[in-house]
Amino acid sequence: MLTTNAPALSFIKPFLLFRFRAFSTSPRTISIFPATKLHSFHSRRSRVCTFIAMTGNNATAGVSSPEHVAGKWYSVPDLRLRDHRFTVPLDYALDRDVSPKISLFAREVVAVGKEEQSLPYLLFLQGGPGFECRGPTESSGWINKACEEFRVVLMDQRGTGLSTPLSVSSMLQMKSAKDLVDYLKHFRADSIVNDAEFIRVRLDPDAKPWTVLGQSYGGFCAVTYLSFAPQGLKQVLLTGGTPPLGNGCSADSVYRVAFEQVIRQNEKYYKRFPQDVEIVREIVKHLAESEGGGVLLPSGGILTPRVLQLVGLSALGSSTGFERLHYMLETAWDPVIVPGAPKLLSYCFLKAVENFLSFDTNPLYALMQETIYCQGASSQWSAQRIRAEYEGKFDAIKAAKEGHPVLFTGEMIFPWMFDEIHALKPFKEAANLLAEKKDWTPLYNIETLKNNKVPVAAAVYYEDMYVNFKVAMETASQIAGIRLWITNEYMHSGLRDAGGKVLDHLLGMLNGKKPLF
């Protein structure tokens, strides 16, 4: 069981910064597991060159092939972009000619004027699971920093964005829940890494190893990359993305520490906005007393007390989340402008609640969330089971009746969501099958990680609600040579919030600007 006895913030420096390096000595041959063998594209160099989409140096990637179509350059302020579409196997365990195919989309980004320069590649792996990589609107933030020295690749992970997106409507094409589950099993980190390798050797005619930057779940994928295809990696940068490595299903241990951190985040929120304690209690009472136990949402779903609690997923763990939640709660009630009219929740508030949740646009997240912790074992609705261990602390109706603060939940998916959230209802049976599925393939190879030779730097956020600090530290102890930057200056969204500072710091840890001491 994972527990944390970390001191409260008041007992540490306002900005807690320290670095850590782990070492491992005995070399060992990398073990590639047969069930989800990551294809060695190097061994197919002759075939790869046949379909290569560019020749010479990096700048000539505009030629198309059956497996890779490169678009023309276009512009946003201070950046030049080019779209790439690849045709990849759904199942890499099958012969490439036999496997069904899906489309994979990646956006190449460089600073203006650098289109023809030979630059090393940096692959960005987005958080998730089930979220696309948003295109930049200008040169700012970490992308601005990255484009100083890299050719950035923004890949929509399979099933998201423009990579054969698994939307509510597209998944309804499946004839049965079993068919959907059989399809979804190919949308985890092992397949994402295979996709990355497929892209790498087609973007670069020399198939050079590249830098990978993994944010949150993207970091989980990067550690899978380190486990099974380290030959494709020059260096790895992790931001809030060090996964639990345990065999079986690690979800129970993850959620036990996650619920503890969520409770602390709730306490912080109500300390900052004490007036919201009563507002939330009144909303919960209103919902519980409404016909059907809730109020109809604009999308057709029902806002119940426990659906309201789900806004904590976005509000409690990222920068400005507290403020956005508070301002949303300010709009909760319609004014009574006609004497005797009932007190009702406002449309503005109901719409804002839906905007906090993204299950209608990214249903893959809800379906796959617990599977990211599974290796050869089922999750059995882990978050729901662990929630029951807290003896009613997260019972919103009970808290409202007894005059206690109503606690919001965090990054947890519960089975009842597939009854109460309109967009998820068609996938209830598939969600149950995924929760029961046991034969999940391995995602990490601890022996390989212990003998890692790839330079790795990780930003570990001390008060991260999504990736627990102690879990991150235990994982780091298993990755040879990793350097850690531990800070409470940023939350989980530090890469996005800090401009180029987080990326610059991690690169400095690996390029000698921030030496060991």
Coordinates of C-alpha atoms in Angstrom, one line a residue:
M1 CA 0.0 0.0 0.0
L2 CA 1.3 3.4 -0.9
T3 CA 0.9 6.1 1.7
T4 CA 2.3 9.6 2.1
N5 CA 3.5 11.3 5.2
A6 CA 4.7 14.4 3.4
P7 CA 4.7 17.5 5.5
A8 CA 2.2 20.3 5.0
L9 CA 3.3 23.1 2.7
S10 CA 3.7 25.4 5.7
F11 CA 6.6 23.2 7.0
I12 CA 8.6 23.5 3.8
K13 CA 10.1 26.4 1.8
P14 CA 7.6 28.3 -0.3
F15 CA 9.3 27.0 -3.3
L16 CA 10.7 23.5 -2.6
L17 CA 13.4 22.8 -5.1
F18 CA 15.8 19.9 -5.0
R19 CA 17.4 17.5 -7.4
F20 CA 18.0 13.8 -7.3
R21 CA 19.8 11.3 -9.4
A22 CA 19.5 7.5 -9.4
F23 CA 22.2 5.2 -10.6
S24 CA 22.3 1.6 -11.6
T25 CA 25.4 -0.3 -12.7
S26 CA 25.0 -3.9 -13.9
P27 CA 24.3 -3.9 -17.6
R28 CA 21.6 -6.3 -18.9
T29 CA 20.3 -7.2 -22.3
I30 CA 17.0 -5.4 -23.0
S31 CA 14.1 -7.8 -22.9
I32 CA 11.3 -7.2 -25.3
F33 CA 8.1 -9.1 -24.4
P34 CA 6.6 -11.2 -27.1
A35 CA 2.9 -10.4 -26.6
T36 CA 3.3 -6.7 -27.4
K37 CA 6.6 -6.8 -29.2
L38 CA 7.5 -3.3 -30.3
H39 CA 8.6 -3.8 -33.9
S40 CA 12.2 -3.0 -34.7
F41 CA 11.9 -0.6 -37.5
H42 CA 15.7 -0.5 -37.8
S43 CA 15.7 -4.1 -38.9
R44 CA 13.5 -3.0 -41.8
R45 CA 15.6 -0.2 -43.0
S46 CA 15.4 -1.3 -46.6
R47 CA 11.7 -1.5 -46.5
V48 CA 11.4 1.8 -44.6
C49 CA 13.5 3.6 -47.2
T50 CA 11.1 2.4 -49.9
F51 CA 8.3 4.3 -48.3
I52 CA 10.3 7.1 -46.8
A53 CA 8.5 10.4 -47.1
M54 CA 11.6 12.5 -47.4
T55 CA 15.2 12.2 -48.6
G56 CA 18.4 13.9 -47.6
N57 CA 18.1 16.0 -44.5
N58 CA 15.1 16.8 -42.3
A59 CA 13.8 19.6 -44.5
T60 CA 12.8 17.5 -47.5
A61 CA 9.9 15.6 -45.9
G62 CA 7.3 16.8 -48.3
V63 CA 7.2 13.7 -50.6
S64 CA 4.3 11.4 -50.0
S65 CA 4.2 7.6 -49.9
P66 CA 1.5 5.0 -49.3
E67 CA 2.1 5.0 -45.6
H68 CA 2.9 8.7 -45.1
V69 CA 1.3 11.8 -46.6
A70 CA 3.0 15.1 -45.8
G71 CA 1.1 18.4 -46.3
K72 CA 2.3 21.8 -47.3
W73 CA 3.8 24.4 -44.9
Y74 CA 1.4 26.9 -43.4
S75 CA 1.7 29.6 -40.7
V76 CA 0.6 30.9 -37.4
P77 CA 2.3 33.8 -35.8
D78 CA 6.1 33.1 -35.6
L79 CA 5.7 29.5 -36.4
R80 CA 5.6 27.3 -39.5
L81 CA 3.6 24.1 -39.4
R82 CA 3.1 21.0 -41.6
D83 CA 0.6 18.2 -41.3
H84 CA 1.6 14.5 -41.6
R85 CA -0.8 11.7 -41.9
F86 CA 0.3 8.1 -41.5
T87 CA -1.4 4.8 -42.1
V88 CA -0.5 2.4 -39.3
P89 CA -1.5 -1.0 -38.1
L90 CA -4.3 -1.2 -35.6
D91 CA -2.5 -4.3 -34.1
Y92 CA 1.2 -4.4 -34.3
A93 CA 1.3 -8.0 -33.2
L94 CA -0.1 -9.0 -36.6
D95 CA 1.6 -8.9 -39.9
R96 CA 1.4 -5.4 -41.2
D97 CA -0.4 -6.6 -44.3
V98 CA -3.0 -8.5 -42.2
S99 CA -3.8 -6.0 -39.5
P100 CA -6.6 -3.5 -40.0
K101 CA -5.3 0.0 -40.5
I102 CA -6.0 3.3 -38.7
S103 CA -4.9 6.9 -39.5
L104 CA -2.4 8.7 -37.4
F105 CA -2.0 12.5 -37.5
A106 CA 1.1 14.5 -36.4
R107 CA 1.8 18.2 -36.7
E108 CA 5.4 19.3 -37.4
V109 CA 6.3 22.7 -35.9
V110 CA 9.3 24.9 -36.4
A111 CA 10.2 28.5 -35.8
V112 CA 9.7 30.8 -38.9
G113 CA 12.8 30.6 -41.1
K114 CA 13.9 27.2 -39.9
E115 CA 11.9 25.1 -42.3
E116 CA 15.0 24.1 -44.3
Q117 CA 17.4 23.7 -41.3
S118 CA 18.5 20.3 -40.2
L119 CA 17.1 20.2 -36.6
P120 CA 16.8 17.3 -34.1
Y121 CA 13.3 16.1 -33.5
L122 CA 11.3 16.5 -30.2
L123 CA 8.1 14.4 -29.9
F124 CA 5.5 15.7 -27.5
L125 CA 3.2 13.1 -25.9
Q126 CA 0.0 14.7 -24.6
G127 CA -1.7 14.0 -21.3
G128 CA -4.8 11.8 -21.2
P129 CA -5.6 9.0 -21.9
G130 CA -7.9 10.0 -24.8
F131 CA -7.0 13.6 -25.3
E132 CA -5.7 15.2 -28.5
C133 CA -2.6 17.4 -28.9
R134 CA -3.9 20.9 -29.5
G135 CA -2.4 22.9 -32.3
P136 CA -0.5 26.1 -31.4
T137 CA -2.0 29.4 -32.2
E138 CA 1.3 31.3 -31.8
S139 CA 4.8 30.8 -30.7
S140 CA 4.5 30.9 -26.9
G141 CA 5.0 28.8 -23.8
W142 CA 7.0 25.7 -24.0
I143 CA 6.7 25.4 -27.8
N144 CA 8.5 28.7 -28.2
K145 CA 11.3 27.4 -26.1
A146 CA 11.4 24.0 -27.9
C147 CA 11.5 25.6 -31.3
E148 CA 14.7 27.3 -30.5
E149 CA 16.6 24.1 -31.0
F150 CA 14.1 21.4 -32.1
R151 CA 11.7 20.4 -34.9
V152 CA 8.6 19.7 -32.7
V153 CA 6.2 16.9 -33.5
L154 CA 2.8 17.1 -32.0
M155 CA 1.2 13.7 -32.4
D156 CA -2.5 13.0 -31.8
Q157 CA -2.3 9.7 -30.0
R158 CA -4.4 7.0 -31.7
G159 CA -8.1 7.5 -31.1
T160 CA -7.8 11.2 -30.4
G161 CA -7.9 14.4 -32.5
L162 CA -7.3 13.6 -36.1
S163 CA -5.9 10.1 -35.5
T164 CA -9.0 7.9 -36.2
P165 CA -10.8 9.7 -33.4
L166 CA -12.9 7.5 -31.1
S167 CA -15.8 9.9 -30.5
V168 CA -19.2 9.1 -29.1
S169 CA -20.6 8.8 -32.6
S170 CA -17.7 6.8 -34.2
M171 CA -17.7 4.2 -31.4
L172 CA -21.4 3.6 -32.0
Q173 CA -20.5 2.0 -35.3
M174 CA -19.3 -1.0 -33.3
K175 CA -21.8 -3.9 -33.4
S176 CA -21.4 -4.9 -29.8
A177 CA -19.7 -4.0 -26.6
K178 CA -17.3 -6.9 -27.0
D179 CA -16.3 -5.7 -30.4
L180 CA -15.6 -2.2 -29.0
V181 CA -13.5 -3.7 -26.1
D182 CA -11.5 -5.8 -28.6
Y183 CA -10.8 -2.6 -30.6
L184 CA -10.0 -0.5 -27.5
K185 CA -7.4 -2.9 -26.2
H186 CA -5.1 -1.5 -29.0
F187 CA -5.3 2.0 -27.7
R188 CA -2.9 1.9 -24.8
A189 CA 0.7 3.0 -24.2
D190 CA 2.3 0.1 -25.9
S191 CA 0.5 0.8 -29.2
I192 CA 1.2 4.5 -28.8
V193 CA 4.9 3.8 -28.6
N194 CA 4.8 1.6 -31.7
D195 CA 3.1 4.5 -33.4
A196 CA 5.8 6.9 -32.3
E197 CA 8.5 4.5 -33.7
F198 CA 6.6 4.2 -37.0
I199 CA 6.6 8.0 -37.3
R200 CA 10.2 8.4 -36.3
V201 CA 11.7 6.3 -39.0
R202 CA 9.5 8.0 -41.7
L203 CA 10.2 11.5 -40.7
D204 CA 13.9 11.2 -40.4
P205 CA 15.7 9.3 -43.3
D206 CA 18.5 8.5 -40.9
A207 CA 16.1 7.2 -38.2
K208 CA 18.0 9.0 -35.5
P209 CA 16.8 8.7 -31.9
W210 CA 14.7 11.7 -30.9
T211 CA 13.9 13.6 -27.7
V212 CA 10.5 12.8 -26.1
L213 CA 8.7 15.2 -23.9
G214 CA 5.9 13.4 -22.0
Q215 CA 3.3 15.4 -20.0
S216 CA 1.2 13.5 -17.5
Y217 CA -0.1 10.4 -19.2
G218 CA 2.3 11.2 -22.0
G219 CA 5.0 10.6 -19.4
F220 CA 3.5 7.2 -18.7
C221 CA 3.9 6.5 -22.5
A222 CA 7.5 7.8 -22.4
V223 CA 8.4 5.3 -19.6
T224 CA 6.8 2.5 -21.8
Y225 CA 9.0 3.8 -24.6
L226 CA 12.1 3.5 -22.3
S227 CA 11.0 0.0 -21.4
F228 CA 10.6 -1.5 -24.8
A229 CA 12.1 0.8 -27.5
P230 CA 15.0 2.7 -25.9
Q231 CA 16.9 2.5 -29.2
G232 CA 14.6 5.2 -30.5
L233 CA 15.3 7.7 -27.7
K234 CA 18.0 10.3 -27.5
Q235 CA 16.7 11.7 -24.2
V236 CA 13.4 11.8 -22.3
L237 CA 11.8 14.6 -20.4
L238 CA 8.9 13.9 -18.0
T239 CA 6.6 16.5 -16.6
G240 CA 4.1 15.2 -14.0
G241 CA 4.3 11.8 -15.7
T242 CA 6.1 9.1 -13.7
P243 CA 3.8 6.1 -13.6
P244 CA 3.4 3.3 -11.0
L245 CA 5.4 0.3 -12.2
G246 CA 3.9 -2.5 -10.1
N247 CA 2.8 -5.8 -11.7
G248 CA -0.9 -6.7 -11.9
C249 CA -3.2 -3.7 -11.5
S250 CA -1.7 -0.8 -9.5
A251 CA -5.0 1.2 -9.5
D252 CA -5.9 0.4 -5.9
S253 CA -2.6 1.8 -4.5
V254 CA -2.9 4.8 -6.8
Y255 CA -6.4 5.7 -5.7
R256 CA -5.7 5.2 -2.0
V257 CA -3.1 8.0 -2.1
A258 CA -5.1 10.0 -4.7
F259 CA -8.2 10.2 -2.4
E260 CA -6.0 11.5 0.4
Q261 CA -4.5 14.2 -1.8
V262 CA -8.0 15.1 -3.1
I263 CA -9.2 15.6 0.5
R264 CA -6.3 18.0 1.1
Q265 CA -7.1 19.9 -2.1
N266 CA -10.7 20.2 -1.0
E267 CA -9.6 21.6 2.4
K268 CA -7.4 24.2 0.6
Y269 CA -10.2 25.2 -1.7
Y270 CA -12.7 25.8 1.1
K271 CA -10.1 27.6 3.1
R272 CA -9.6 30.0 0.2
F273 CA -13.3 30.4 -0.5
P274 CA -15.2 29.6 2.8
Q275 CA -18.4 31.1 1.4
D276 CA -18.6 28.3 -1.1
V277 CA -19.2 25.7 1.6
E278 CA -22.8 26.7 2.0
I279 CA -23.3 27.4 -1.7
V280 CA -22.3 23.8 -2.6
R281 CA -24.4 22.3 0.3
E282 CA -27.5 24.2 -1.0
I283 CA -26.9 23.0 -4.6
V284 CA -26.6 19.4 -3.4
K285 CA -29.8 19.7 -1.3
H286 CA -31.6 21.1 -4.3
L287 CA -30.4 18.4 -6.6
A288 CA -31.2 15.6 -4.1
E289 CA -34.7 17.0 -3.6
S290 CA -35.4 17.4 -7.3
E291 CA -37.5 14.8 -9.2
G292 CA -35.3 11.9 -10.3
G293 CA -32.6 13.0 -7.9
G294 CA -31.1 15.7 -10.2
V295 CA -31.6 18.5 -12.7
L296 CA -31.5 18.1 -16.5
L297 CA -28.3 19.4 -18.1
P298 CA -28.3 21.2 -21.5
S299 CA -26.8 18.1 -23.1
G300 CA -29.6 15.8 -21.9
G301 CA -27.7 14.3 -19.0
I302 CA -28.6 14.7 -15.3
L303 CA -26.8 16.8 -12.8
T304 CA -26.9 14.7 -9.7
P305 CA -24.9 15.5 -6.5
R306 CA -22.2 13.0 -7.5
V307 CA -21.9 14.4 -11.0
L308 CA -21.4 17.8 -9.5
Q309 CA -18.6 16.4 -7.4
L310 CA -16.8 15.4 -10.6
V311 CA -15.8 19.0 -11.4
G312 CA -13.0 18.5 -8.9
L313 CA -11.2 16.5 -11.7
S314 CA -10.4 19.7 -13.5
A315 CA -10.8 22.3 -10.7
L316 CA -8.7 21.0 -7.9
G317 CA -5.5 20.0 -9.5
S318 CA -4.5 22.6 -12.0
S319 CA -3.6 26.3 -11.9
T320 CA -6.6 28.7 -11.9
G321 CA -8.8 25.7 -11.2
F322 CA -9.8 27.0 -7.8
E323 CA -10.7 30.4 -9.2
R324 CA -12.7 29.0 -12.1
L325 CA -14.7 26.7 -9.7
H326 CA -15.5 29.6 -7.4
Y327 CA -16.6 31.9 -10.2
M328 CA -18.8 29.1 -11.6
L329 CA -20.5 28.7 -8.2
E330 CA -21.2 32.4 -8.1
T331 CA -23.6 31.9 -11.0
A332 CA -25.4 28.9 -9.5
W333 CA -28.9 30.4 -9.0
D334 CA -31.3 32.3 -11.2
P335 CA -32.7 35.4 -9.6
V336 CA -36.3 35.2 -8.6
I337 CA -37.7 38.1 -10.7
V338 CA -41.4 37.0 -10.4
P339 CA -42.8 36.8 -6.8
G340 CA -43.5 33.2 -6.0
A341 CA -41.4 31.7 -8.7
P342 CA -39.3 28.7 -7.6
K343 CA -35.6 28.9 -6.9
L344 CA -33.7 27.3 -9.8
L345 CA -30.2 26.6 -10.9
S346 CA -29.2 28.9 -13.8
Y347 CA -28.6 27.7 -17.3
C348 CA -25.3 29.5 -17.2
F349 CA -24.2 27.4 -14.2
L350 CA -25.5 24.1 -15.7
K351 CA -23.6 24.8 -19.0
A352 CA -20.5 25.7 -17.0
V353 CA -20.6 22.4 -15.2
E354 CA -20.7 20.6 -18.5
N355 CA -17.8 22.6 -19.7
F356 CA -15.8 21.5 -16.7
L357 CA -16.3 17.9 -17.8
S358 CA -15.2 16.7 -21.3
F359 CA -16.7 13.2 -21.4
D360 CA -18.9 14.1 -24.4
T361 CA -15.9 15.2 -26.5
N362 CA -13.3 12.8 -25.1
P363 CA -15.2 9.6 -24.1
L364 CA -12.0 7.5 -24.5
Y365 CA -10.7 9.1 -21.3
A366 CA -13.6 7.6 -19.2
L367 CA -13.4 4.2 -20.9
M368 CA -9.6 3.8 -20.6
Q369 CA -8.7 5.7 -17.4
E370 CA -8.3 2.6 -15.2
T371 CA -6.8 0.4 -17.9
I372 CA -3.6 2.5 -17.9
Y373 CA -2.8 0.9 -14.5
C374 CA -3.4 -2.7 -15.6
Q375 CA -0.8 -5.3 -16.5
G376 CA -2.1 -8.8 -16.5
A377 CA -5.0 -8.0 -14.0
S378 CA -8.3 -6.3 -14.0
S379 CA -9.2 -3.0 -12.3
Q380 CA -12.6 -4.1 -11.1
W381 CA -13.7 -0.5 -10.9
S382 CA -10.9 0.4 -8.5
A383 CA -11.8 4.0 -7.8
Q384 CA -15.4 3.0 -6.8
R385 CA -14.1 0.3 -4.4
I386 CA -11.5 2.6 -2.8
R387 CA -14.0 5.4 -2.4
A388 CA -16.1 3.0 -0.3
E389 CA -13.2 2.8 2.2
Y390 CA -13.6 6.4 3.2
E391 CA -16.8 5.7 5.2
G392 CA -19.0 8.3 3.6
K393 CA -16.5 11.2 3.4
F394 CA -17.4 11.6 -0.3
D395 CA -21.2 11.1 0.3
A396 CA -22.4 14.5 -0.9
I397 CA -26.0 14.2 0.3
K398 CA -24.9 13.0 3.8
A399 CA -22.4 15.9 4.1
A400 CA -25.1 18.4 3.1
K401 CA -27.6 17.1 5.6
E402 CA -25.1 17.0 8.4
G403 CA -23.6 20.4 7.7
H404 CA -20.2 19.3 6.5
P405 CA -18.4 20.5 3.5
V406 CA -19.2 18.6 0.3
L407 CA -16.0 17.1 -1.1
F408 CA -15.3 17.1 -4.8
T409 CA -13.6 14.1 -6.3
G410 CA -10.5 14.0 -8.5
E411 CA -9.1 11.9 -11.3
M412 CA -11.4 8.9 -10.8
I413 CA -14.0 7.2 -13.0
F414 CA -17.0 5.5 -11.5
P415 CA -19.4 3.0 -13.0
W416 CA -22.5 5.1 -12.3
M417 CA -21.1 7.8 -14.6
F418 CA -22.2 5.5 -17.5
D419 CA -25.8 5.9 -16.2
E420 CA -25.8 9.6 -15.4
I421 CA -23.6 11.2 -18.0
H422 CA -25.6 11.3 -21.3
A423 CA -22.6 10.8 -23.7
L424 CA -21.4 7.8 -21.8
K425 CA -24.6 5.8 -21.5
P426 CA -24.2 3.8 -24.8
F427 CA -20.8 2.5 -23.5
K428 CA -21.9 1.1 -20.1
E429 CA -21.5 -2.5 -21.1
A430 CA -18.2 -1.9 -22.7
A431 CA -17.0 -0.1 -19.6
N432 CA -17.9 -3.0 -17.4
L433 CA -16.1 -5.4 -19.7
L434 CA -13.0 -3.3 -19.6
A435 CA -13.2 -3.2 -15.8
E436 CA -13.3 -7.0 -15.8
K437 CA -10.7 -7.6 -18.4
K438 CA -7.6 -9.4 -17.0
D439 CA -5.4 -10.2 -20.0
W440 CA -3.8 -6.8 -20.3
T441 CA -0.4 -6.7 -21.8
P442 CA 2.7 -5.4 -19.9
L443 CA 3.4 -1.7 -20.1
Y444 CA 6.8 -1.5 -18.4
N445 CA 9.9 -3.7 -18.0
I446 CA 11.5 -2.9 -14.7
E447 CA 14.7 -4.8 -15.5
T448 CA 15.2 -2.7 -18.6
L449 CA 14.5 0.5 -16.6
K450 CA 16.9 -0.5 -13.9
N451 CA 19.6 -0.7 -16.6
N452 CA 18.5 2.3 -18.5
K453 CA 21.1 4.2 -20.5
V454 CA 18.9 6.9 -22.0
P455 CA 19.3 10.4 -20.3
V456 CA 16.1 11.1 -18.4
A457 CA 15.0 14.3 -16.5
A458 CA 11.7 14.6 -14.7
A459 CA 9.7 17.4 -13.1
V460 CA 8.0 16.0 -10.0
Y461 CA 5.3 18.3 -8.5
Y462 CA 5.2 17.9 -4.8
E463 CA 1.5 18.5 -4.4
D464 CA 0.4 16.9 -7.7
M465 CA -3.2 15.7 -7.4
Y466 CA -3.0 13.5 -10.5
V467 CA 0.4 11.8 -10.1
N468 CA 1.1 11.3 -6.4
F469 CA 4.5 12.4 -5.1
K470 CA 5.4 9.2 -3.3
V471 CA 4.4 7.1 -6.3
A472 CA 6.6 9.3 -8.5
M473 CA 9.6 8.8 -6.2
E474 CA 9.1 5.1 -6.0
T475 CA 9.1 4.9 -9.8
A476 CA 12.1 7.1 -10.1
S477 CA 14.1 4.7 -7.9
Q478 CA 13.6 2.1 -10.6
I479 CA 14.9 4.2 -13.5
A480 CA 18.6 4.2 -13.7
G481 CA 20.3 7.6 -14.2
I482 CA 17.1 9.7 -13.9
R483 CA 17.5 13.2 -12.6
L484 CA 14.6 14.7 -10.7
W485 CA 13.5 18.3 -10.2
I486 CA 11.1 18.3 -7.3
T487 CA 9.1 21.5 -6.8
N488 CA 5.9 22.9 -5.4
E489 CA 6.2 26.1 -7.4
Y490 CA 4.0 24.5 -10.0
M491 CA 1.0 22.2 -10.1
H492 CA 0.4 19.4 -12.5
S493 CA -0.1 21.9 -15.3
G494 CA 3.4 23.4 -14.8
L495 CA 4.6 22.8 -18.4
R496 CA 1.7 24.8 -19.7
D497 CA 1.7 27.4 -17.0
A498 CA 5.4 28.3 -16.7
G499 CA 6.1 29.4 -20.2
G500 CA 9.3 27.8 -21.2
K501 CA 10.8 27.5 -17.7
V502 CA 10.0 23.9 -17.0
L503 CA 11.3 22.7 -20.4
D504 CA 14.3 24.9 -20.1
H505 CA 15.1 23.5 -16.6
L506 CA 14.8 19.9 -17.7
L507 CA 16.9 20.4 -20.7
G508 CA 19.5 22.2 -18.6
M509 CA 19.7 19.1 -16.3
L510 CA 20.7 17.0 -19.3
N511 CA 22.9 19.3 -21.3
G512 CA 25.2 20.3 -18.5
K513 CA 23.8 23.7 -17.7
K514 CA 22.6 22.4 -14.4
P515 CA 25.3 20.0 -13.3
L516 CA 25.1 17.5 -10.4
F517 CA 26.0 18.8 -7.0

